[in-house]
């Protein structure tokens, strides 16, 4: 699964020609809503990028409640690699429906978005069939409870961050954080690239959206460098400045893996 995910929804989506250009620029993972499937299918064909080189994930919505409706959309994309379930009423019945669709090979993998820990645990089979989990994740707020993400990590569930550049309703967005800006200047990178690189090195995929091709190109360039351990620790430690006490929630590995090597201050 490509780790940089370009989200395409009905709200302010790129034109078909612009989206095709983004694919030619190197975007390889698209996260789509059902309302934009037709435009995405057209863009894929226009780009002439082989479908085998793309990874397409789809957000489940009520219009997909039957196999026939899902098939009519997936035909326009070739196939769907990953189906993602956002929070929804009647969680158990919807999840069982998706498990049946996956068993019939309507898509390859099944994931969740913005689930609270108890919601994951209440899924049939304690959520054992979850293969992908996506949630808000910023330097100030490291996602849901640590135990939840630790269990996902032990089961090799793919983890993805959304909202990396914003942290509403906090007044200071991560893109303007002086610590991030100093690191960006030190490595001659943008603040967005530093934040994406930080999340990637923590083992996360990063979901983003943009209306400007130059911003997409900038984000893709985050794959071209690495942050040293000291800078990784600094950004991970910003959560302790955003709260009066160290956060009790979040991914476990930002604190467990980022240990200062001997001889490094």
Short mmCIF file of C-alpha atoms in Angstrom, two decimals:
data_model
loop_
_atom_site.label_atom_id
_atom_site.label_comp_id
_atom_site.label_asym_id
_atom_site.label_seq_id
_atom_site.Cartn_x
_atom_site.Cartn_y
_atom_site.Cartn_z
CA UNK A 1 0.00 0.00 0.00
CA UNK A 2 1.54 3.38 -1.00
CA UNK A 3 1.98 5.46 2.16
CA UNK A 4 1.01 8.88 0.76
CA UNK A 5 -2.76 8.92 0.25
CA UNK A 6 -4.47 11.61 -1.83
CA UNK A 7 -8.09 11.99 -0.69
CA UNK A 8 -10.68 12.84 -3.34
CA UNK A 9 -14.19 13.78 -2.23
CA UNK A 10 -17.11 15.64 -3.76
CA UNK A 11 -16.15 18.83 -1.94
CA UNK A 12 -13.65 20.86 -3.98
CA UNK A 13 -12.31 17.84 -5.82
CA UNK A 14 -9.76 18.40 -8.62
CA UNK A 15 -10.98 18.34 -12.21
CA UNK A 16 -10.57 15.13 -14.17
CA UNK A 17 -7.63 16.57 -16.10
CA UNK A 18 -5.93 17.86 -12.93
CA UNK A 19 -6.40 14.53 -11.19
CA UNK A 20 -4.92 12.72 -14.20
CA UNK A 21 -1.93 15.05 -14.00
CA UNK A 22 -1.46 14.25 -10.30
CA UNK A 23 -1.36 10.56 -11.16
CA UNK A 24 1.29 11.23 -13.78
CA UNK A 25 3.23 13.23 -11.16
CA UNK A 26 3.44 10.19 -8.92
CA UNK A 27 0.29 9.93 -6.79
CA UNK A 28 -0.33 6.20 -6.43
CA UNK A 29 -2.88 5.89 -3.62
CA UNK A 30 -6.30 7.49 -3.98
CA UNK A 31 -8.93 7.52 -1.23
CA UNK A 32 -12.30 8.19 -2.86
CA UNK A 33 -15.90 8.69 -1.83
CA UNK A 34 -18.66 7.05 -3.92
CA UNK A 35 -19.74 10.43 -5.32
CA UNK A 36 -16.46 10.93 -7.22
CA UNK A 37 -15.91 7.40 -8.54
CA UNK A 38 -16.93 8.26 -12.11
CA UNK A 39 -14.53 11.22 -12.27
CA UNK A 40 -11.72 9.19 -10.71
CA UNK A 41 -12.24 6.38 -13.22
CA UNK A 42 -12.05 8.89 -16.06
CA UNK A 43 -8.88 10.42 -14.61
CA UNK A 44 -7.19 7.04 -14.27
CA UNK A 45 -7.89 6.24 -17.91
CA UNK A 46 -6.78 9.70 -19.04
CA UNK A 47 -3.53 9.49 -17.08
CA UNK A 48 -2.56 6.22 -18.81
CA UNK A 49 -1.05 5.05 -15.51
CA UNK A 50 -1.62 1.27 -15.38
CA UNK A 51 -4.33 0.35 -12.88
CA UNK A 52 -1.97 -2.28 -11.46
CA UNK A 53 0.30 0.55 -10.24
CA UNK A 54 -2.50 2.25 -8.29
CA UNK A 55 -4.02 1.54 -4.89
CA UNK A 56 -7.61 2.77 -4.50
CA UNK A 57 -9.44 2.87 -1.19
CA UNK A 58 -13.11 3.79 -0.88
CA UNK A 59 -15.08 5.21 2.04
CA UNK A 60 -18.21 3.18 2.66
CA UNK A 61 -21.43 5.16 2.55
CA UNK A 62 -25.11 4.07 2.72
CA UNK A 63 -25.51 4.12 -1.11
CA UNK A 64 -23.23 1.05 -1.14
CA UNK A 65 -25.65 -1.05 0.91
CA UNK A 66 -26.10 -3.66 -1.83
CA UNK A 67 -23.65 -5.67 -3.87
CA UNK A 68 -25.18 -4.39 -7.10
CA UNK A 69 -24.58 -0.75 -6.18
CA UNK A 70 -21.01 -1.49 -5.16
CA UNK A 71 -20.36 -3.43 -8.36
CA UNK A 72 -21.63 -0.55 -10.49
CA UNK A 73 -19.02 1.72 -8.91
CA UNK A 74 -16.09 -0.67 -8.75
CA UNK A 75 -16.47 -1.43 -12.46
CA UNK A 76 -15.50 2.18 -13.15
CA UNK A 77 -12.33 1.79 -11.06
CA UNK A 78 -11.36 -1.69 -12.20
CA UNK A 79 -11.51 -2.89 -8.59
CA UNK A 80 -11.28 -1.52 -5.03
CA UNK A 81 -8.22 -2.41 -2.98
CA UNK A 82 -9.52 -1.25 0.41
CA UNK A 83 -12.99 -0.48 1.80
CA UNK A 84 -12.98 1.88 4.81
CA UNK A 85 -15.88 2.11 7.25
CA UNK A 86 -16.34 5.50 8.99
CA UNK A 87 -18.38 5.75 12.18
CA UNK A 88 -21.93 4.79 11.37
CA UNK A 89 -25.19 3.74 13.06
CA UNK A 90 -25.94 0.01 13.21
CA UNK A 91 -22.23 -0.69 13.33
CA UNK A 92 -22.41 -4.45 13.81
CA UNK A 93 -24.79 -5.14 10.93
CA UNK A 94 -22.86 -2.90 8.53
CA UNK A 95 -19.56 -4.54 9.46
CA UNK A 96 -20.97 -8.02 8.88
CA UNK A 97 -22.28 -6.83 5.52
CA UNK A 98 -18.81 -5.62 4.57
CA UNK A 99 -17.22 -8.86 5.72
CA UNK A 100 -19.58 -10.76 3.42
CA UNK A 101 -18.72 -8.47 0.51
CA UNK A 102 -15.03 -9.00 1.13
CA UNK A 103 -15.53 -12.78 1.24
CA UNK A 104 -17.16 -12.45 -2.19
CA UNK A 105 -14.03 -10.57 -3.37
CA UNK A 106 -15.80 -7.25 -3.95
CA UNK A 107 -12.68 -5.63 -2.48
CA UNK A 108 -9.36 -6.87 -1.11
CA UNK A 109 -9.06 -5.41 2.40
CA UNK A 110 -11.24 -3.87 5.09
CA UNK A 111 -10.52 -0.97 7.42
CA UNK A 112 -12.01 1.62 9.79
CA UNK A 113 -11.87 5.40 10.14
CA UNK A 114 -12.15 7.54 13.29
CA UNK A 115 -13.30 4.72 15.54
CA UNK A 116 -13.13 5.09 19.29
CA UNK A 117 -11.44 2.17 21.08
CA UNK A 118 -14.70 0.74 22.38
CA UNK A 119 -16.22 0.84 18.89
CA UNK A 120 -13.40 -1.29 17.51
CA UNK A 121 -13.82 -3.73 20.37
CA UNK A 122 -17.57 -3.97 19.73
CA UNK A 123 -17.09 -5.05 16.14
CA UNK A 124 -17.89 -8.73 15.46
CA UNK A 125 -14.96 -10.91 16.48
CA UNK A 126 -13.50 -8.00 18.50
CA UNK A 127 -12.46 -6.37 15.24
CA UNK A 128 -10.09 -9.16 14.28
CA UNK A 129 -10.85 -8.60 10.58
CA UNK A 130 -9.68 -4.95 10.67
CA UNK A 131 -6.68 -4.58 8.34
CA UNK A 132 -6.40 -0.79 8.23
CA UNK A 133 -7.15 1.94 10.79
CA UNK A 134 -7.24 5.68 10.12
CA UNK A 135 -7.58 8.51 12.62
CA UNK A 136 -6.67 12.11 13.34
CA UNK A 137 -3.00 12.30 14.31
CA UNK A 138 -0.90 15.43 14.86
CA UNK A 139 2.21 16.36 16.86
CA UNK A 140 -0.12 17.64 19.58
CA UNK A 141 -2.56 14.74 19.62
CA UNK A 142 -1.27 11.25 18.97
CA UNK A 143 -4.48 9.52 18.07
CA UNK A 144 -6.68 7.24 20.21
CA UNK A 145 -5.67 5.16 23.19
CA UNK A 146 -2.23 3.56 23.18
CA UNK A 147 -3.53 0.08 23.95
CA UNK A 148 -5.74 0.15 20.87
CA UNK A 149 -2.89 1.08 18.54
CA UNK A 150 -0.53 -1.35 20.24
CA UNK A 151 -2.98 -4.17 19.57
CA UNK A 152 -3.28 -3.07 15.95
CA UNK A 153 0.50 -2.98 15.66
CA UNK A 154 0.83 -6.49 17.04
CA UNK A 155 -1.66 -7.68 14.41
CA UNK A 156 0.18 -5.76 11.64
CA UNK A 157 -2.80 -3.51 10.94
CA UNK A 158 -1.84 -0.64 8.60
CA UNK A 159 -2.15 2.70 10.43
CA UNK A 160 -2.92 6.02 8.74
CA UNK A 161 -2.93 9.64 9.91
CA UNK A 162 -5.42 12.32 8.88
CA UNK A 163 -5.51 16.01 9.82
CA UNK A 164 -1.73 16.11 10.15
CA UNK A 165 -1.50 19.80 9.23
CA UNK A 166 -4.35 21.07 11.40
CA UNK A 167 -5.38 20.51 14.99
CA UNK A 168 -8.70 22.32 15.36
CA UNK A 169 -9.76 23.85 17.72
CA UNK A 170 -6.22 24.54 18.93
CA UNK A 171 -5.14 28.07 17.89
CA UNK A 172 -1.69 27.04 16.57
CA UNK A 173 -1.70 24.68 13.58
CA UNK A 174 1.32 22.35 13.34
CA UNK A 175 2.36 24.00 10.05
CA UNK A 176 3.05 27.22 12.01
CA UNK A 177 4.64 25.64 15.07
CA UNK A 178 8.04 27.34 15.60
CA UNK A 179 9.71 24.02 16.41
CA UNK A 180 8.54 22.54 13.11
CA UNK A 181 9.57 25.69 11.23
CA UNK A 182 13.07 25.59 12.70
CA UNK A 183 13.49 21.97 11.63
CA UNK A 184 12.17 22.85 8.17
CA UNK A 185 14.73 25.64 7.78
CA UNK A 186 17.53 23.42 9.05
CA UNK A 187 16.85 20.79 6.39
CA UNK A 188 15.72 23.23 3.68
CA UNK A 189 12.29 21.62 3.55
CA UNK A 190 8.76 22.88 4.01
CA UNK A 191 6.86 22.46 7.27
CA UNK A 192 4.44 20.13 5.47
CA UNK A 193 7.29 17.90 4.32
CA UNK A 194 8.72 17.75 7.84
CA UNK A 195 5.37 16.74 9.34
CA UNK A 196 4.73 14.11 6.66
CA UNK A 197 8.23 12.70 7.08
CA UNK A 198 7.77 12.54 10.86
CA UNK A 199 4.55 10.54 10.47
CA UNK A 200 6.06 8.24 7.84
CA UNK A 201 9.04 7.44 10.05
CA UNK A 202 6.65 6.57 12.87
CA UNK A 203 5.22 3.90 10.57
CA UNK A 204 2.06 5.70 9.48
CA UNK A 205 0.52 6.29 6.10
CA UNK A 206 -0.51 9.92 5.61
CA UNK A 207 -3.85 11.00 4.10
CA UNK A 208 -3.91 14.50 2.60
CA UNK A 209 -5.85 16.56 0.09
CA UNK A 210 -4.99 19.67 -1.88
CA UNK A 211 -6.32 21.74 -4.74
CA UNK A 212 -2.87 22.86 -5.84
CA UNK A 213 -0.55 20.67 -7.88
CA UNK A 214 2.54 22.30 -6.39
CA UNK A 215 1.41 21.28 -2.90
CA UNK A 216 0.91 17.69 -4.03
CA UNK A 217 4.39 17.67 -5.60
CA UNK A 218 5.78 19.11 -2.37
CA UNK A 219 4.12 16.38 -0.30
CA UNK A 220 5.40 13.63 -2.59
CA UNK A 221 8.94 14.96 -2.09
CA UNK A 222 8.69 14.01 1.60
CA UNK A 223 9.69 10.54 0.45
CA UNK A 224 13.14 11.83 -0.53
CA UNK A 225 14.75 12.53 2.87
CA UNK A 226 14.88 11.35 6.48
CA UNK A 227 14.70 13.11 9.82
CA UNK A 228 17.39 12.29 12.39
CA UNK A 229 16.41 10.80 15.74
CA UNK A 230 16.76 14.10 17.61
CA UNK A 231 14.27 15.90 15.36
CA UNK A 232 11.86 12.95 15.54
CA UNK A 233 11.94 13.11 19.32
CA UNK A 234 11.43 16.87 19.33
CA UNK A 235 8.30 16.71 17.17
CA UNK A 236 6.88 13.75 19.11
CA UNK A 237 7.47 15.68 22.33
CA UNK A 238 5.33 18.64 21.25
CA UNK A 239 2.31 16.85 22.70
CA UNK A 240 3.72 17.50 26.17
CA UNK A 241 3.69 21.24 25.43
CA UNK A 242 0.11 21.18 24.17
CA UNK A 243 -1.19 19.60 27.41
CA UNK A 244 -0.29 20.36 31.04
CA UNK A 245 0.75 16.72 31.56
CA UNK A 246 2.16 14.16 29.10
CA UNK A 247 -0.70 12.69 27.06
CA UNK A 248 -2.01 9.32 28.17
CA UNK A 249 -3.34 8.51 24.72
CA UNK A 250 -1.64 8.02 21.38
CA UNK A 251 0.58 5.63 19.51
CA UNK A 252 2.99 3.73 21.72
CA UNK A 253 5.94 3.63 19.36
CA UNK A 254 6.71 7.37 19.20
CA UNK A 255 8.01 6.99 22.74
CA UNK A 256 9.24 3.39 22.70
CA UNK A 257 11.31 3.43 19.52
CA UNK A 258 12.71 6.95 19.51
CA UNK A 259 15.47 6.53 22.05
CA UNK A 260 18.57 8.72 21.89
CA UNK A 261 21.60 6.69 20.78
CA UNK A 262 24.72 6.68 22.93
CA UNK A 263 26.79 9.80 22.50
CA UNK A 264 23.94 11.87 21.03
CA UNK A 265 22.49 14.73 23.04
#
